[in-house]
Amino acid sequence: MRSGSSAVEVKGLGGGTVRFLPLFLLLPAVAFILVMYIYPFALSIVRSFTDESGGLSLVNYYKAVSLYGRDILFSIQVAILGTLISTVLSLALASYIRLSDSRMARLINSLSRLGIFLPYVVVAQMMRSFLAPHGLLNVLLANMGLVDIDSPLQLFNIRGLTFGFLWKETPFITFIVLSGLQVIDDTYIEAARSVGARTRHIILRILLPMIKPTIAIAVVLTFCTIVSTFTLPYMIVAGNPTTVTVDIAHRVTYFGDYRVASALGVFLYLIVGVMAVYYLRRTVREEVYGY
Amino acid sequence: MGTKWRRAVLEGALLCLLFFVIFGPISSLVIWSIAIRWYWPHVLPQEIGLAYWKQALGLQRDWAIAAVSIWGAFGTSMLVALVATALVMTMAIPAGYALARYRVPLKALILLLFLMPKAFPQQPIFVNLLPTFTRWGLAGTVQGVILIHILVCLIFGVWITTSAFKAIPQELEEAARSVGATRWRTFWKVLLPLAAPGLLVSTVFVFITSLTEFTGTFFIGLPFVTTLPMLLYSSSGYNMQFASVIAIVLLIPSLLFMVLIQRVFRPEYMGGIAG
Amino acid sequence: MPKVRLERVTKRYGKVTAVDCLDLTVHEGEILTLLGPSGCGKTTTLRCIAGFVVLDEGHIFLGEEEVTHLPPEKRDIGFVFQNYALWPHMTVYQNLSFGLQLRRIPKEEIRERVQEVLSMVRLSGMEDRYPRQLSGGQQQRVALARALALRPRVLLLDEPLSNLDAKLREEMRFEIRELQRQLGITAIYVTHDQAEALVLSDRIAVLNEGRLVQLGTPEEIYQRPANRFVAGFIGLSSFIEARVTEVEAEMAVLETEDGLHFRVPRDALVEGQAVTLAVRPEHVEVLGGPSGDLENAFQAEVVRAAYLGDSVDCRLRLGKWELRTQLLPGKIPAPGEVLWIYLPPEKLILIPG
């Protein structure tokens, strides 16, 4: 990856006044993030450990676990399920598109990109109408005789939610993975074929291992997105169990309870924790040191 | 020949499946937006028409149809998105330039600042800003919503802008410096025109992100600031047709962005959006 | 015995015919070079043999077996790429053993064979390195070893040395040649570098615009180029166009438009025939002084002289023609100076037309 190295060479160009120029250029953005992100971030952690009288306490965590313990597990479950399935689908789809040069493959490629930039609020509305008990999916299945007219599929639960996430995230991972695969020179594939590798060997032993870092980033970002998304579960999951993000909204809008909401927020941080830290370390290292 | 046929059949099946999975939900929206009456379990609506579209676009006013004009919400959304995008790019272009071209002190720390909002959930941030915003009189105001949108969009702006600048070979600037152009002139006359497509991608992406932002507006703006996504949300509970109309309106810019990005896209920009 | 046989191989890309009805036979144990300028179809031909490119017409045989419709992974070939194409996520050992594993060869034997090829390319002990930890020359040798580890029926090399610096390139030429001879493997080598082709090959096939122009040993190609293209592409040549005016018992006399006369061996020349004379720089002899009675001796004017260290590259005007020659370094002639030169009849290359 091209990165830090080019910036290092510039140093010779500038004199004394230039030394503070980059900081000056970065100041507005950095200041904004500090005030609007880091401050409330810290606040959310502090608030989660504070009781009604302002003292240090674990009461919020106790409440969060006893009231929403099941939802915390539900969030984790959806995130793992969604990430796993969308990753597998994406790897297969991207490998297929990379290795095939048929017109169908090109069509599939443009088709798969369609949903990448659709906002979650639109996806959520789409899923509401598509997956509803009397929605288009059930209409079609009922007319094909696959579903009983009197008891259509109930999908406003983990199944529908996962489907919604898959719908949105699979194109995203496919896009990232495919950009990685397309950078790989054809000769690496030809070299494998010349020593006797068949398609499955090429995919599993050459192509995917070569872009492991790209795949890791895509997986991490997808996991974090699924855990963080509020819109989709809020609009399509009916009743319980639901995700932590929905619980946070309930806590705030119905009870005005920012402390338990913050404790739930910290649970969200913990769920994405390992992955997020991996992502941060990797990206910073790449940008700063170039590897 | 046998394998060729089998391959074509498999590809065809895959194509059909994808087609159904992708267009199923989209066509569901489209059908609902023109359905006047649609009874279970019929495949198609019994009565179709553009009544909800007309009502939503303010072309007619019929009290029997539960839809309001979307122009008010559209105006709010445009105002918020335009102001937020302008402010975001004013901060992001200098920041992106600095990150792409200079050796920045404390670089790792600054990068961390710009990465954290991407990695960690932002919802707790909105929740914890709400009491502060209330105290400052920003909750439920357009200004407050603009601030939140800047927060959501700024990191995308910074990262895509950085990639856009990095994609331009530095030698081109050095050549300009070598023939006597100042740093300032070089930036305006060489780098900026060359990086324009990348900056366009960045600006449009920021604009669309703001236009379709939901979560931040939900916490900070409701119930007084109604952007299009908020209107979509509040109508989706009781009126499938009207909600579908708004969803289609919101879907169009994202599809147009996809077209734009096919035209001027460089793989480097994806680094800004994704990794 | 033919090892690789191409019959009327044709490949088109849109309206461009990259390889045009090519017939070619490569013998067991020889190294044959496909030589030509870029775009002549040499790499496409090689990729057809490997199976990376599907032919539009024609047949390819490896030994007795027709492989025209076989995918590359079933052709049992070894291919060395210009950019080496070593898989960056695998160590040297993994790169070399990958193909062997796919063939379900027992672990012990894989280890032995990897060691064997590594020592052949003098890289023993480098098993655990990753490609990025190796120099260009080392990567090149690993690529070669990877192709050899499978003991393929034929070794295909696509400009394998063009990414190396000049000095290393010269060394590797001999190394590849030596290895190929030791193993007795049949090899097809693609290059645009005539010096490389001359050093390496048992035979050279010169291609131009998708067609085979000449096939022969390096000596044949250099000394008896079949046409002006080959004469100009392999070694330097100056060209003089003339017509046969007299045919004697052993010699013939040629005359140019501007009245220069050359005596050349008769060969199969017929009176009135148009002929192009190709003159190699090393065959132009500079005489000490005037020599009026000698045949094929001329006065030529120096147009330009460039000092090259070990020689002087000199352009001469002879009538309306330009001749290039190489002089020993010493006194560098000034432009406008007149030299006496002699062109030995037996060294002149005659190209019909």
Short mmCIF file of N, CA, C and O in Angstrom, two decimals, chain A residues 116-175:
data_model
loop_
_atom_site.label_atom_id
_atom_site.label_comp_id
_atom_site.label_asym_id
_atom_site.label_seq_id
_atom_site.Cartn_x
_atom_site.Cartn_y
_atom_site.Cartn_z
N ILE A 116 -24.89 -1.31 -2.48
CA ILE A 116 -23.81 -0.92 -1.58
C ILE A 116 -24.08 0.39 -0.84
O ILE A 116 -23.87 0.50 0.35
N PHE A 117 -24.54 1.38 -1.56
CA PHE A 117 -24.64 2.70 -0.93
C PHE A 117 -26.06 3.04 -0.48
O PHE A 117 -26.33 4.16 -0.11
N LEU A 118 -26.97 2.05 -0.56
CA LEU A 118 -28.31 2.35 -0.06
C LEU A 118 -28.26 2.54 1.45
O LEU A 118 -27.66 1.75 2.16
N PRO A 119 -28.89 3.60 1.94
CA PRO A 119 -28.86 3.84 3.38
C PRO A 119 -29.73 2.82 4.13
O PRO A 119 -30.68 2.28 3.57
N TYR A 120 -29.36 2.60 5.38
CA TYR A 120 -30.09 1.60 6.16
C TYR A 120 -31.56 1.94 6.33
O TYR A 120 -32.41 1.05 6.42
N VAL A 121 -31.87 3.23 6.34
CA VAL A 121 -33.28 3.59 6.55
C VAL A 121 -34.13 3.11 5.37
O VAL A 121 -35.26 2.64 5.54
N VAL A 122 -33.55 3.20 4.17
CA VAL A 122 -34.27 2.71 2.99
C VAL A 122 -34.34 1.18 3.01
O VAL A 122 -35.39 0.58 2.74
N VAL A 123 -33.21 0.55 3.35
CA VAL A 123 -33.18 -0.91 3.43
C VAL A 123 -34.23 -1.38 4.44
O VAL A 123 -34.96 -2.35 4.20
N ALA A 124 -34.32 -0.69 5.56
CA ALA A 124 -35.26 -1.09 6.60
C ALA A 124 -36.69 -1.01 6.08
O ALA A 124 -37.48 -1.94 6.28
N GLN A 125 -37.01 0.07 5.40
CA GLN A 125 -38.37 0.20 4.86
C GLN A 125 -38.65 -0.89 3.83
O GLN A 125 -39.73 -1.47 3.78
N MET A 126 -37.63 -1.17 3.02
CA MET A 126 -37.74 -2.21 2.02
C MET A 126 -38.06 -3.55 2.69
O MET A 126 -38.95 -4.29 2.25
N MET A 127 -37.32 -3.85 3.74
CA MET A 127 -37.51 -5.13 4.43
C MET A 127 -38.87 -5.18 5.10
O MET A 127 -39.52 -6.21 5.15
N ARG A 128 -39.29 -4.04 5.64
CA ARG A 128 -40.62 -3.98 6.25
C ARG A 128 -41.69 -4.40 5.27
O ARG A 128 -42.60 -5.16 5.59
N SER A 129 -41.59 -3.89 4.04
CA SER A 129 -42.65 -4.21 3.08
C SER A 129 -42.45 -5.59 2.47
O SER A 129 -43.41 -6.28 2.16
N PHE A 130 -41.19 -6.00 2.34
CA PHE A 130 -40.90 -7.27 1.66
C PHE A 130 -41.15 -8.47 2.58
O PHE A 130 -41.69 -9.49 2.16
N LEU A 131 -40.74 -8.33 3.85
CA LEU A 131 -40.76 -9.48 4.75
C LEU A 131 -42.01 -9.55 5.63
O LEU A 131 -42.15 -10.48 6.42
N ALA A 132 -42.88 -8.57 5.52
CA ALA A 132 -44.05 -8.53 6.39
C ALA A 132 -44.87 -9.82 6.24
O ALA A 132 -44.78 -10.49 5.22
N PRO A 133 -45.68 -10.14 7.24
CA PRO A 133 -46.50 -11.36 7.16
C PRO A 133 -47.33 -11.38 5.87
O PRO A 133 -47.50 -12.42 5.26
N HIS A 134 -47.82 -10.22 5.44
CA HIS A 134 -48.55 -10.18 4.18
C HIS A 134 -47.74 -9.46 3.11
O HIS A 134 -48.28 -8.88 2.18
N GLY A 135 -46.42 -9.47 3.27
CA GLY A 135 -45.54 -8.76 2.33
C GLY A 135 -45.28 -9.57 1.07
O GLY A 135 -45.76 -10.69 0.91
N LEU A 136 -44.49 -8.99 0.20
CA LEU A 136 -44.30 -9.56 -1.13
C LEU A 136 -43.71 -10.96 -1.08
O LEU A 136 -44.12 -11.84 -1.83
N LEU A 137 -42.76 -11.19 -0.17
CA LEU A 137 -42.13 -12.51 -0.11
C LEU A 137 -43.16 -13.57 0.22
O LEU A 137 -43.26 -14.60 -0.47
N ASN A 138 -43.97 -13.30 1.26
CA ASN A 138 -44.99 -14.27 1.63
C ASN A 138 -46.04 -14.41 0.54
O ASN A 138 -46.54 -15.51 0.29
N VAL A 139 -46.36 -13.32 -0.15
CA VAL A 139 -47.31 -13.38 -1.25
C VAL A 139 -46.81 -14.35 -2.30
O VAL A 139 -47.53 -15.25 -2.75
N LEU A 140 -45.53 -14.18 -2.68
CA LEU A 140 -44.97 -15.03 -3.72
C LEU A 140 -44.91 -16.49 -3.25
O LEU A 140 -45.30 -17.39 -3.98
N LEU A 141 -44.43 -16.70 -2.03
CA LEU A 141 -44.31 -18.07 -1.53
C LEU A 141 -45.68 -18.72 -1.40
O LEU A 141 -45.86 -19.90 -1.73
N ALA A 142 -46.66 -17.94 -0.95
CA ALA A 142 -48.01 -18.50 -0.79
C ALA A 142 -48.58 -18.90 -2.15
O ALA A 142 -49.20 -19.95 -2.29
N ASN A 143 -48.35 -18.06 -3.15
CA ASN A 143 -48.87 -18.37 -4.48
C ASN A 143 -48.16 -19.55 -5.12
O ASN A 143 -48.71 -20.19 -6.00
N MET A 144 -46.92 -19.79 -4.69
CA MET A 144 -46.23 -20.97 -5.20
C MET A 144 -46.58 -22.20 -4.37
O MET A 144 -46.10 -23.29 -4.66
N GLY A 145 -47.37 -21.98 -3.35
CA GLY A 145 -47.78 -23.09 -2.51
C GLY A 145 -46.73 -23.52 -1.50
O GLY A 145 -46.82 -24.60 -0.93
N LEU A 146 -45.74 -22.69 -1.29
CA LEU A 146 -44.67 -23.06 -0.36
C LEU A 146 -45.00 -22.65 1.07
O LEU A 146 -44.35 -23.07 2.01
N VAL A 147 -46.02 -21.77 1.21
CA VAL A 147 -46.34 -21.26 2.53
C VAL A 147 -47.86 -21.31 2.70
O VAL A 147 -48.61 -21.06 1.75
N ASP A 148 -48.28 -21.69 3.88
CA ASP A 148 -49.71 -21.77 4.17
C ASP A 148 -50.28 -20.35 4.24
O ASP A 148 -49.76 -19.49 4.93
N ILE A 149 -51.38 -20.12 3.51
CA ILE A 149 -51.97 -18.78 3.47
C ILE A 149 -52.36 -18.29 4.85
O ILE A 149 -52.26 -17.11 5.16
N ASP A 150 -52.78 -19.20 5.70
CA ASP A 150 -53.26 -18.77 7.02
C ASP A 150 -52.15 -18.57 8.04
O ASP A 150 -52.36 -17.97 9.08
N SER A 151 -50.96 -19.11 7.76
CA SER A 151 -49.85 -18.85 8.69
C SER A 151 -48.58 -18.53 7.90
O SER A 151 -47.71 -19.38 7.75
N PRO A 152 -48.53 -17.31 7.36
CA PRO A 152 -47.34 -16.92 6.59
C PRO A 152 -46.11 -16.85 7.49
O PRO A 152 -46.22 -16.85 8.72
N LEU A 153 -44.94 -16.82 6.84
CA LEU A 153 -43.68 -16.76 7.60
C LEU A 153 -43.64 -15.49 8.45
O LEU A 153 -43.97 -14.40 7.99
N GLN A 154 -43.24 -15.67 9.70
CA GLN A 154 -43.04 -14.51 10.58
C GLN A 154 -41.56 -14.15 10.51
O GLN A 154 -40.71 -14.91 10.94
N LEU A 155 -41.26 -13.00 9.94
CA LEU A 155 -39.84 -12.68 9.71
C LEU A 155 -39.38 -11.42 10.44
O LEU A 155 -38.24 -11.01 10.28
N PHE A 156 -40.25 -10.80 11.23
CA PHE A 156 -39.79 -9.61 11.95
C PHE A 156 -39.09 -10.04 13.23
O PHE A 156 -39.46 -9.65 14.34
N ASN A 157 -38.08 -10.88 13.06
CA ASN A 157 -37.33 -11.40 14.19
C ASN A 157 -35.89 -11.61 13.72
O ASN A 157 -35.47 -10.99 12.74
N ILE A 158 -35.16 -12.51 14.36
CA ILE A 158 -33.74 -12.65 14.02
C ILE A 158 -33.55 -13.04 12.56
O ILE A 158 -32.59 -12.62 11.91
N ARG A 159 -34.50 -13.80 11.99
CA ARG A 159 -34.32 -14.23 10.60
C ARG A 159 -34.41 -13.05 9.63
O ARG A 159 -33.55 -12.86 8.77
N GLY A 160 -35.46 -12.25 9.80
CA GLY A 160 -35.60 -11.09 8.93
C GLY A 160 -34.48 -10.08 9.13
O GLY A 160 -33.97 -9.50 8.17
N LEU A 161 -34.11 -9.89 10.41
CA LEU A 161 -33.04 -8.94 10.71
C LEU A 161 -31.74 -9.38 10.04
O LEU A 161 -31.06 -8.58 9.39
N THR A 162 -31.42 -10.67 10.17
CA THR A 162 -30.20 -11.18 9.55
C THR A 162 -30.27 -11.03 8.03
O THR A 162 -29.31 -10.62 7.39
N PHE A 163 -31.45 -11.32 7.47
CA PHE A 163 -31.60 -11.16 6.02
C PHE A 163 -31.34 -9.72 5.60
O PHE A 163 -30.63 -9.46 4.62
N GLY A 164 -31.89 -8.79 6.37
CA GLY A 164 -31.66 -7.37 6.07
C GLY A 164 -30.19 -7.02 6.09
O GLY A 164 -29.68 -6.34 5.20
N PHE A 165 -29.49 -7.49 7.13
CA PHE A 165 -28.04 -7.21 7.21
C PHE A 165 -27.29 -7.86 6.05
O PHE A 165 -26.40 -7.26 5.48
N LEU A 166 -27.67 -9.09 5.72
CA LEU A 166 -27.02 -9.76 4.60
C LEU A 166 -27.24 -8.96 3.32
O LEU A 166 -26.33 -8.79 2.52
N TRP A 167 -28.46 -8.49 3.14
CA TRP A 167 -28.81 -7.75 1.93
C TRP A 167 -27.91 -6.54 1.76
O TRP A 167 -27.48 -6.20 0.67
N LYS A 168 -27.63 -5.90 2.88
CA LYS A 168 -26.85 -4.66 2.81
C LYS A 168 -25.33 -4.93 2.85
O LYS A 168 -24.56 -4.28 2.15
N GLU A 169 -24.90 -5.89 3.65
CA GLU A 169 -23.46 -6.06 3.87
C GLU A 169 -22.79 -6.95 2.84
O GLU A 169 -21.61 -6.80 2.58
N THR A 170 -23.52 -7.93 2.28
CA THR A 170 -22.88 -8.82 1.29
C THR A 170 -22.32 -8.04 0.10
O THR A 170 -21.16 -8.25 -0.28
N PRO A 171 -23.10 -7.14 -0.49
CA PRO A 171 -22.52 -6.35 -1.59
C PRO A 171 -21.29 -5.56 -1.15
O PRO A 171 -20.32 -5.44 -1.89
N PHE A 172 -21.34 -5.04 0.07
CA PHE A 172 -20.22 -4.24 0.58
C PHE A 172 -18.95 -5.08 0.67
O PHE A 172 -17.89 -4.70 0.14
N ILE A 173 -19.03 -6.24 1.33
CA ILE A 173 -17.84 -7.09 1.44
C ILE A 173 -17.40 -7.55 0.05
O ILE A 173 -16.20 -7.56 -0.26
N THR A 174 -18.37 -7.93 -0.78
CA THR A 174 -18.01 -8.38 -2.12
C THR A 174 -17.21 -7.30 -2.84
O THR A 174 -16.20 -7.58 -3.49
N PHE A 175 -17.67 -6.07 -2.71
CA PHE A 175 -17.00 -4.96 -3.37
C PHE A 175 -15.56 -4.81 -2.89
O PHE A 175 -14.62 -4.70 -3.68
#
